[in-house]
Every structure is written in structure tokens, then in C-alpha cells.
Short mmCIF file of N, CA and C in Angstrom, two decimals:
data_model
loop_
_atom_site.label_atom_id
_atom_site.label_comp_id
_atom_site.label_asym_id
_atom_site.label_seq_id
_atom_site.Cartn_x
_atom_site.Cartn_y
_atom_site.Cartn_z
N MET Q 188 6.65 -11.26 10.08
CA MET Q 188 6.03 -12.43 9.49
C MET Q 188 4.62 -12.08 9.04
N GLU Q 189 4.26 -12.47 7.82
CA GLU Q 189 2.94 -12.18 7.30
C GLU Q 189 1.88 -13.04 7.97
N ASN Q 190 0.69 -12.46 8.11
CA ASN Q 190 -0.45 -13.21 8.59
C ASN Q 190 -1.01 -14.01 7.42
N MET Q 191 -0.98 -15.31 7.48
CA MET Q 191 -1.43 -16.12 6.37
C MET Q 191 -2.93 -16.36 6.46
N SER Q 192 -3.60 -16.26 5.32
CA SER Q 192 -5.04 -16.50 5.27
C SER Q 192 -5.30 -17.99 5.28
N SER Q 193 -6.60 -18.34 5.32
CA SER Q 193 -6.96 -19.75 5.31
C SER Q 193 -6.49 -20.43 4.04
N SER Q 194 -6.38 -19.68 2.94
CA SER Q 194 -5.90 -20.26 1.69
C SER Q 194 -4.37 -20.30 1.64
N GLY Q 195 -3.73 -19.55 2.54
CA GLY Q 195 -2.28 -19.47 2.53
C GLY Q 195 -1.72 -18.61 1.42
N ARG Q 196 -2.56 -17.87 0.74
CA ARG Q 196 -2.16 -17.05 -0.40
C ARG Q 196 -2.14 -15.57 -0.05
N THR Q 197 -1.12 -14.87 -0.51
CA THR Q 197 -0.98 -13.44 -0.26
C THR Q 197 -1.01 -12.69 -1.59
N VAL Q 198 -1.79 -11.60 -1.61
CA VAL Q 198 -1.92 -10.78 -2.81
C VAL Q 198 -1.45 -9.36 -2.49
N LEU Q 199 -0.48 -8.87 -3.24
CA LEU Q 199 -0.04 -7.48 -3.11
C LEU Q 199 -0.92 -6.64 -4.04
N VAL Q 200 -1.49 -5.57 -3.50
CA VAL Q 200 -2.29 -4.64 -4.29
C VAL Q 200 -1.63 -3.27 -4.22
N ALA Q 201 -1.23 -2.73 -5.37
CA ALA Q 201 -0.66 -1.38 -5.45
C ALA Q 201 -1.62 -0.53 -6.27
N GLU Q 202 -2.28 0.40 -5.60
CA GLU Q 202 -3.34 1.21 -6.22
C GLU Q 202 -3.40 2.54 -5.49
N ASP Q 203 -3.26 3.65 -6.22
CA ASP Q 203 -3.26 4.96 -5.56
C ASP Q 203 -4.65 5.45 -5.19
N SER Q 204 -5.69 4.94 -5.81
CA SER Q 204 -7.05 5.32 -5.46
C SER Q 204 -7.47 4.57 -4.20
N VAL Q 205 -7.78 5.32 -3.14
CA VAL Q 205 -8.18 4.70 -1.88
C VAL Q 205 -9.42 3.82 -2.08
N ALA Q 206 -10.39 4.33 -2.81
CA ALA Q 206 -11.64 3.58 -3.03
C ALA Q 206 -11.38 2.28 -3.80
N GLN Q 207 -10.59 2.35 -4.85
CA GLN Q 207 -10.30 1.16 -5.65
C GLN Q 207 -9.46 0.17 -4.85
N ARG Q 208 -8.49 0.67 -4.10
CA ARG Q 208 -7.65 -0.20 -3.27
C ARG Q 208 -8.50 -0.93 -2.24
N ARG Q 209 -9.40 -0.20 -1.59
CA ARG Q 209 -10.27 -0.80 -0.58
C ARG Q 209 -11.20 -1.83 -1.21
N PHE Q 210 -11.74 -1.53 -2.40
CA PHE Q 210 -12.60 -2.46 -3.12
C PHE Q 210 -11.86 -3.78 -3.38
N LEU Q 211 -10.64 -3.69 -3.86
CA LEU Q 211 -9.85 -4.89 -4.13
C LEU Q 211 -9.53 -5.65 -2.85
N GLU Q 212 -9.22 -4.92 -1.78
CA GLU Q 212 -8.96 -5.57 -0.48
C GLU Q 212 -10.16 -6.39 -0.04
N ILE Q 213 -11.34 -5.78 -0.10
CA ILE Q 213 -12.56 -6.46 0.34
C ILE Q 213 -12.84 -7.67 -0.54
N LEU Q 214 -12.78 -7.48 -1.84
CA LEU Q 214 -13.08 -8.54 -2.80
C LEU Q 214 -12.18 -9.75 -2.58
N LEU Q 215 -10.89 -9.52 -2.45
CA LEU Q 215 -9.93 -10.62 -2.29
C LEU Q 215 -9.98 -11.22 -0.89
N SER Q 216 -10.18 -10.40 0.12
CA SER Q 216 -10.29 -10.89 1.50
C SER Q 216 -11.50 -11.80 1.66
N GLU Q 217 -12.59 -11.46 0.98
CA GLU Q 217 -13.79 -12.30 1.05
C GLU Q 217 -13.53 -13.70 0.51
N ASP Q 218 -12.56 -13.82 -0.38
CA ASP Q 218 -12.20 -15.13 -0.93
C ASP Q 218 -11.11 -15.82 -0.12
N GLY Q 219 -10.74 -15.23 1.02
CA GLY Q 219 -9.81 -15.88 1.93
C GLY Q 219 -8.34 -15.56 1.72
N TYR Q 220 -8.04 -14.58 0.87
CA TYR Q 220 -6.65 -14.22 0.63
C TYR Q 220 -6.19 -13.14 1.59
N THR Q 221 -4.92 -13.16 1.94
CA THR Q 221 -4.32 -12.08 2.71
C THR Q 221 -3.94 -10.99 1.70
N VAL Q 222 -4.42 -9.78 1.93
CA VAL Q 222 -4.16 -8.68 1.01
C VAL Q 222 -3.19 -7.70 1.67
N VAL Q 223 -2.13 -7.37 0.95
CA VAL Q 223 -1.14 -6.41 1.42
C VAL Q 223 -1.25 -5.18 0.50
N PRO Q 224 -1.90 -4.10 0.99
CA PRO Q 224 -2.16 -2.94 0.13
C PRO Q 224 -1.07 -1.86 0.21
N PHE Q 225 -0.82 -1.23 -0.94
CA PHE Q 225 0.11 -0.11 -1.01
C PHE Q 225 -0.48 0.95 -1.93
N GLU Q 226 -0.11 2.22 -1.67
CA GLU Q 226 -0.67 3.29 -2.48
C GLU Q 226 0.23 3.71 -3.64
N ASN Q 227 1.42 3.13 -3.72
CA ASN Q 227 2.28 3.45 -4.86
C ASN Q 227 3.30 2.33 -5.10
N GLY Q 228 3.96 2.43 -6.24
CA GLY Q 228 4.91 1.40 -6.65
C GLY Q 228 6.16 1.32 -5.79
N TYR Q 229 6.62 2.45 -5.27
CA TYR Q 229 7.80 2.43 -4.40
C TYR Q 229 7.55 1.60 -3.15
N GLU Q 230 6.39 1.78 -2.54
CA GLU Q 230 6.06 1.00 -1.35
C GLU Q 230 6.00 -0.49 -1.69
N ALA Q 231 5.42 -0.81 -2.83
CA ALA Q 231 5.33 -2.20 -3.26
C ALA Q 231 6.72 -2.80 -3.45
N LEU Q 232 7.60 -2.07 -4.11
CA LEU Q 232 8.96 -2.57 -4.33
C LEU Q 232 9.72 -2.76 -3.03
N ARG Q 233 9.53 -1.86 -2.07
CA ARG Q 233 10.17 -2.03 -0.76
C ARG Q 233 9.68 -3.31 -0.08
N TYR Q 234 8.38 -3.57 -0.15
CA TYR Q 234 7.81 -4.79 0.43
C TYR Q 234 8.43 -6.03 -0.23
N LEU Q 235 8.60 -5.96 -1.54
CA LEU Q 235 9.12 -7.11 -2.29
C LEU Q 235 10.59 -7.40 -2.02
N GLU Q 236 11.29 -6.48 -1.38
CA GLU Q 236 12.68 -6.73 -1.00
C GLU Q 236 12.79 -7.87 0.00
N GLU Q 237 11.73 -8.07 0.80
CA GLU Q 237 11.78 -9.09 1.85
C GLU Q 237 10.62 -10.06 1.83
N ASN Q 238 9.68 -9.88 0.90
CA ASN Q 238 8.48 -10.72 0.86
C ASN Q 238 8.18 -11.16 -0.56
N THR Q 239 7.53 -12.31 -0.69
CA THR Q 239 7.16 -12.83 -2.00
C THR Q 239 5.68 -13.20 -2.00
N PRO Q 240 4.83 -12.30 -2.50
CA PRO Q 240 3.40 -12.62 -2.56
C PRO Q 240 3.13 -13.64 -3.67
N ASP Q 241 1.92 -14.16 -3.69
CA ASP Q 241 1.54 -15.14 -4.71
C ASP Q 241 0.96 -14.49 -5.96
N LEU Q 242 0.53 -13.24 -5.83
CA LEU Q 242 -0.07 -12.51 -6.95
C LEU Q 242 0.13 -11.02 -6.69
N ILE Q 243 0.34 -10.25 -7.77
CA ILE Q 243 0.47 -8.80 -7.67
C ILE Q 243 -0.57 -8.17 -8.58
N ILE Q 244 -1.32 -7.22 -8.02
CA ILE Q 244 -2.32 -6.47 -8.77
C ILE Q 244 -1.95 -5.00 -8.66
N MET Q 245 -1.76 -4.34 -9.82
CA MET Q 245 -1.29 -2.95 -9.79
C MET Q 245 -2.04 -2.08 -10.77
N ASP Q 246 -2.27 -0.85 -10.34
CA ASP Q 246 -2.77 0.18 -11.24
C ASP Q 246 -1.60 0.61 -12.13
N VAL Q 247 -1.91 0.96 -13.36
CA VAL Q 247 -0.87 1.45 -14.26
C VAL Q 247 -0.47 2.87 -13.88
N ASN Q 248 -1.45 3.72 -13.67
CA ASN Q 248 -1.21 5.15 -13.45
C ASN Q 248 -1.11 5.47 -11.97
N MET Q 249 0.10 5.33 -11.41
CA MET Q 249 0.35 5.64 -10.01
C MET Q 249 1.42 6.73 -9.93
N PRO Q 250 1.44 7.49 -8.83
CA PRO Q 250 2.48 8.52 -8.68
C PRO Q 250 3.86 7.90 -8.44
N TYR Q 251 4.89 8.68 -8.73
CA TYR Q 251 6.30 8.33 -8.49
C TYR Q 251 6.84 7.32 -9.50
N ILE Q 252 6.25 6.14 -9.54
CA ILE Q 252 6.67 5.10 -10.49
C ILE Q 252 5.41 4.35 -10.91
N ASN Q 253 5.18 4.26 -12.22
CA ASN Q 253 3.93 3.65 -12.66
C ASN Q 253 3.98 2.12 -12.62
N GLY Q 254 2.82 1.52 -12.75
CA GLY Q 254 2.71 0.07 -12.66
C GLY Q 254 3.49 -0.68 -13.72
N LEU Q 255 3.63 -0.08 -14.90
CA LEU Q 255 4.41 -0.71 -15.97
C LEU Q 255 5.88 -0.83 -15.56
N GLU Q 256 6.41 0.25 -14.99
CA GLU Q 256 7.81 0.25 -14.55
C GLU Q 256 8.03 -0.70 -13.38
N VAL Q 257 7.08 -0.73 -12.47
CA VAL Q 257 7.19 -1.65 -11.32
C VAL Q 257 7.17 -3.09 -11.82
N SER Q 258 6.26 -3.39 -12.75
CA SER Q 258 6.17 -4.73 -13.30
C SER Q 258 7.47 -5.14 -13.99
N GLU Q 259 8.01 -4.25 -14.79
CA GLU Q 259 9.27 -4.54 -15.48
C GLU Q 259 10.40 -4.79 -14.47
N ASN Q 260 10.43 -4.01 -13.41
CA ASN Q 260 11.43 -4.18 -12.35
C ASN Q 260 11.28 -5.56 -11.69
N ILE Q 261 10.05 -5.91 -11.36
CA ILE Q 261 9.79 -7.20 -10.70
C ILE Q 261 10.20 -8.36 -11.60
N LYS Q 262 9.80 -8.30 -12.86
CA LYS Q 262 10.09 -9.40 -13.79
C LYS Q 262 11.57 -9.52 -14.12
N SER Q 263 12.36 -8.48 -13.83
CA SER Q 263 13.80 -8.54 -14.07
C SER Q 263 14.55 -9.20 -12.91
N GLN Q 264 13.85 -9.45 -11.82
CA GLN Q 264 14.49 -10.05 -10.64
C GLN Q 264 14.20 -11.55 -10.61
N GLU Q 265 15.24 -12.33 -10.65
CA GLU Q 265 15.09 -13.78 -10.74
C GLU Q 265 14.21 -14.36 -9.64
N ASN Q 266 14.33 -13.84 -8.43
CA ASN Q 266 13.56 -14.39 -7.31
C ASN Q 266 12.10 -13.95 -7.31
N LEU Q 267 11.72 -13.01 -8.18
CA LEU Q 267 10.34 -12.51 -8.22
C LEU Q 267 9.65 -12.74 -9.55
N GLN Q 268 10.38 -13.07 -10.60
CA GLN Q 268 9.82 -13.10 -11.94
C GLN Q 268 8.71 -14.13 -12.14
N HIS Q 269 8.59 -15.09 -11.24
CA HIS Q 269 7.54 -16.11 -11.35
C HIS Q 269 6.17 -15.60 -10.86
N ILE Q 270 6.13 -14.47 -10.17
CA ILE Q 270 4.88 -13.97 -9.59
C ILE Q 270 3.99 -13.41 -10.70
N PRO Q 271 2.75 -13.89 -10.81
CA PRO Q 271 1.84 -13.32 -11.81
C PRO Q 271 1.48 -11.88 -11.46
N ILE Q 272 1.37 -11.05 -12.50
CA ILE Q 272 1.04 -9.63 -12.33
C ILE Q 272 -0.17 -9.28 -13.18
N ILE Q 273 -1.16 -8.67 -12.54
CA ILE Q 273 -2.34 -8.14 -13.23
C ILE Q 273 -2.24 -6.62 -13.18
N LEU Q 274 -2.23 -5.98 -14.35
CA LEU Q 274 -2.23 -4.52 -14.43
C LEU Q 274 -3.64 -4.02 -14.69
N LEU Q 275 -3.99 -2.91 -14.05
CA LEU Q 275 -5.32 -2.32 -14.17
C LEU Q 275 -5.21 -0.86 -14.60
N SER Q 276 -6.18 -0.40 -15.38
CA SER Q 276 -6.23 1.02 -15.72
C SER Q 276 -7.62 1.43 -16.15
N SER Q 277 -7.96 2.68 -15.85
CA SER Q 277 -9.23 3.26 -16.29
C SER Q 277 -9.07 3.93 -17.64
N PHE Q 278 -7.84 4.27 -17.99
CA PHE Q 278 -7.59 5.09 -19.17
C PHE Q 278 -6.95 4.28 -20.29
N GLU Q 279 -7.58 4.33 -21.44
CA GLU Q 279 -7.09 3.57 -22.59
C GLU Q 279 -5.69 4.02 -23.02
N GLU Q 280 -5.43 5.33 -22.91
CA GLU Q 280 -4.14 5.84 -23.37
C GLU Q 280 -2.99 5.50 -22.42
N ASP Q 281 -3.29 4.92 -21.26
CA ASP Q 281 -2.24 4.57 -20.30
C ASP Q 281 -1.26 3.53 -20.80
N ILE Q 282 -1.71 2.66 -21.73
CA ILE Q 282 -0.86 1.53 -22.07
C ILE Q 282 -1.03 1.13 -23.54
N SER Q 283 0.10 0.99 -24.20
CA SER Q 283 0.12 0.48 -25.58
C SER Q 283 0.52 -0.99 -25.51
N GLU Q 284 0.38 -1.67 -26.63
CA GLU Q 284 0.77 -3.08 -26.67
C GLU Q 284 2.27 -3.23 -26.38
N GLU Q 285 3.06 -2.32 -26.93
CA GLU Q 285 4.51 -2.37 -26.70
C GLU Q 285 4.84 -2.16 -25.22
N MET Q 286 4.17 -1.19 -24.60
CA MET Q 286 4.40 -0.92 -23.18
C MET Q 286 4.02 -2.14 -22.34
N PHE Q 287 2.89 -2.76 -22.67
CA PHE Q 287 2.46 -3.96 -21.94
C PHE Q 287 3.49 -5.07 -22.10
N ASN Q 288 3.93 -5.31 -23.32
CA ASN Q 288 4.93 -6.36 -23.57
C ASN Q 288 6.22 -6.10 -22.80
N ASN Q 289 6.67 -4.85 -22.77
CA ASN Q 289 7.89 -4.51 -22.03
C ASN Q 289 7.73 -4.73 -20.53
N SER Q 290 6.52 -4.54 -20.03
CA SER Q 290 6.27 -4.70 -18.59
C SER Q 290 6.36 -6.16 -18.17
N GLN Q 291 6.12 -7.06 -19.11
CA GLN Q 291 6.12 -8.50 -18.86
C GLN Q 291 5.02 -8.94 -17.89
N ALA Q 292 4.02 -8.09 -17.68
CA ALA Q 292 2.88 -8.46 -16.83
C ALA Q 292 2.12 -9.59 -17.52
N ASN Q 293 1.32 -10.31 -16.75
CA ASN Q 293 0.58 -11.44 -17.30
C ASN Q 293 -0.69 -11.03 -18.03
N ILE Q 294 -1.35 -9.99 -17.51
CA ILE Q 294 -2.62 -9.58 -18.12
C ILE Q 294 -2.90 -8.12 -17.79
N PHE Q 295 -3.62 -7.46 -18.69
CA PHE Q 295 -4.04 -6.08 -18.50
C PHE Q 295 -5.56 -6.04 -18.51
N LEU Q 296 -6.15 -5.42 -17.49
CA LEU Q 296 -7.61 -5.28 -17.40
C LEU Q 296 -7.99 -3.82 -17.34
N ARG Q 297 -9.06 -3.50 -18.03
CA ARG Q 297 -9.61 -2.15 -18.01
C ARG Q 297 -10.60 -2.05 -16.86
N LYS Q 298 -10.50 -0.96 -16.09
CA LYS Q 298 -11.47 -0.67 -15.04
C LYS Q 298 -12.72 -0.10 -15.71
N PRO Q 299 -13.89 -0.24 -15.16
CA PRO Q 299 -14.18 -0.85 -13.86
C PRO Q 299 -14.11 -2.38 -13.94
N ILE Q 300 -13.78 -2.95 -12.81
CA ILE Q 300 -13.63 -4.39 -12.69
C ILE Q 300 -14.98 -5.03 -12.41
N VAL Q 301 -15.27 -6.13 -13.09
CA VAL Q 301 -16.47 -6.92 -12.81
C VAL Q 301 -16.08 -7.93 -11.73
N SER Q 302 -16.70 -7.82 -10.57
CA SER Q 302 -16.29 -8.60 -9.39
C SER Q 302 -16.16 -10.09 -9.67
N LYS Q 303 -17.20 -10.70 -10.23
CA LYS Q 303 -17.20 -12.15 -10.44
C LYS Q 303 -16.06 -12.57 -11.38
N ASP Q 304 -15.93 -11.87 -12.50
CA ASP Q 304 -14.88 -12.20 -13.46
C ASP Q 304 -13.48 -12.01 -12.86
N PHE Q 305 -13.32 -10.92 -12.10
CA PHE Q 305 -12.03 -10.63 -11.49
C PHE Q 305 -11.67 -11.70 -10.46
N ARG Q 306 -12.64 -12.09 -9.66
CA ARG Q 306 -12.39 -13.14 -8.66
C ARG Q 306 -11.94 -14.43 -9.32
N GLU Q 307 -12.61 -14.79 -10.41
CA GLU Q 307 -12.24 -16.02 -11.13
C GLU Q 307 -10.83 -15.92 -11.70
N LEU Q 308 -10.49 -14.76 -12.25
CA LEU Q 308 -9.15 -14.55 -12.80
C LEU Q 308 -8.09 -14.64 -11.71
N ALA Q 309 -8.30 -13.94 -10.61
CA ALA Q 309 -7.34 -13.97 -9.50
C ALA Q 309 -7.17 -15.40 -9.00
N SER Q 310 -8.28 -16.09 -8.84
CA SER Q 310 -8.25 -17.47 -8.36
C SER Q 310 -7.45 -18.36 -9.31
N SER Q 311 -7.63 -18.17 -10.61
CA SER Q 311 -6.91 -19.01 -11.58
C SER Q 311 -5.40 -18.78 -11.48
N PHE Q 312 -4.97 -17.54 -11.28
CA PHE Q 312 -3.54 -17.27 -11.12
C PHE Q 312 -3.03 -17.87 -9.81
N LEU Q 313 -3.81 -17.77 -8.77
CA LEU Q 313 -3.38 -18.28 -7.47
C LEU Q 313 -3.36 -19.80 -7.45
N GLU Q 314 -4.28 -20.43 -8.14
CA GLU Q 314 -4.27 -21.89 -8.22
C GLU Q 314 -3.08 -22.37 -9.04
N ASP Q 315 -2.78 -21.66 -10.14
CA ASP Q 315 -1.65 -22.04 -10.98
C ASP Q 315 -0.33 -21.96 -10.23
N SER Q 316 -0.23 -20.99 -9.33
CA SER Q 316 1.04 -20.82 -8.61
C SER Q 316 1.12 -21.70 -7.36
N PHE Q 317 0.03 -22.38 -7.04
CA PHE Q 317 0.01 -23.19 -5.83
C PHE Q 317 0.87 -24.43 -6.00
N GLN Q 318 1.75 -24.65 -5.04
CA GLN Q 318 2.58 -25.85 -5.02
C GLN Q 318 2.49 -26.45 -3.62
N PRO Q 319 1.88 -27.63 -3.50
CA PRO Q 319 1.74 -28.23 -2.17
C PRO Q 319 3.08 -28.44 -1.50
N ALA Q 320 3.08 -28.31 -0.18
CA ALA Q 320 4.32 -28.47 0.60
C ALA Q 320 4.72 -29.92 0.63
#
């Protein structure tokens, strides 16, 4: 059973850079979200077999399976396709418009991330997905 934060929202972060993953964990945890971190797409997909986070944040360029492929996989699953996905990358050549469209992710952001803007974006996705019990 997941540990629920005060907001009741869970964010999956898939990022192979330890520093970037930790930065996102801290940033989102400070806003009261439960962060579930993974270092690659395979680990994220295994987690999604039994869990449904409220938001997914993924690096595009990860080992084994990239964020675009993971996003496309998630969006093809009826029970997961409603989850908003934010893709991140430092490299412009990582993603074309066609690749982004095929991934069906909600938004693509270029690193480095501006903390305030990113927090507002994450919050807007989490508020949109919020459905009172």
C-alpha cells in the first residue's frame, strides 16, 4: 500500500540521472506529494502493473526503454491512459514533433527546469485529475 501524502496525490518520476531525480523528488515532496522514483522505464512500467499514480514525469533519454516508448505504452492501456505525462529532456535532438505526438504525452519540457514554473504545471495537472471521493 502506498504512503499517501497530505494532498493524497502520487507522482511517479522516471529519471536516470540521480541528481535530476533527487531534485524532482525534493521539489514535489515540498508541495506535499508522494513521489515514487525510478531510474528507468522498465521499473516504472512494473510499478504501473499494480499502481496508478496521479501524474507521471519522465526523462526522454533513459536506458533500456526511453520515455517516449514508456509514454506510448502507458497511453495504450485503458486503465492508465487518463494519467497525465510530462516528458523532460536536456537534448533538443531527443524528440521530434512526430515522436512527441506518437508518445501521447501531455507536455514536453526542456531541461533545466525552472522550479516555480514546474511546480505550477505539476499542480495544474494534479488539480485537473482530482476527483473528490
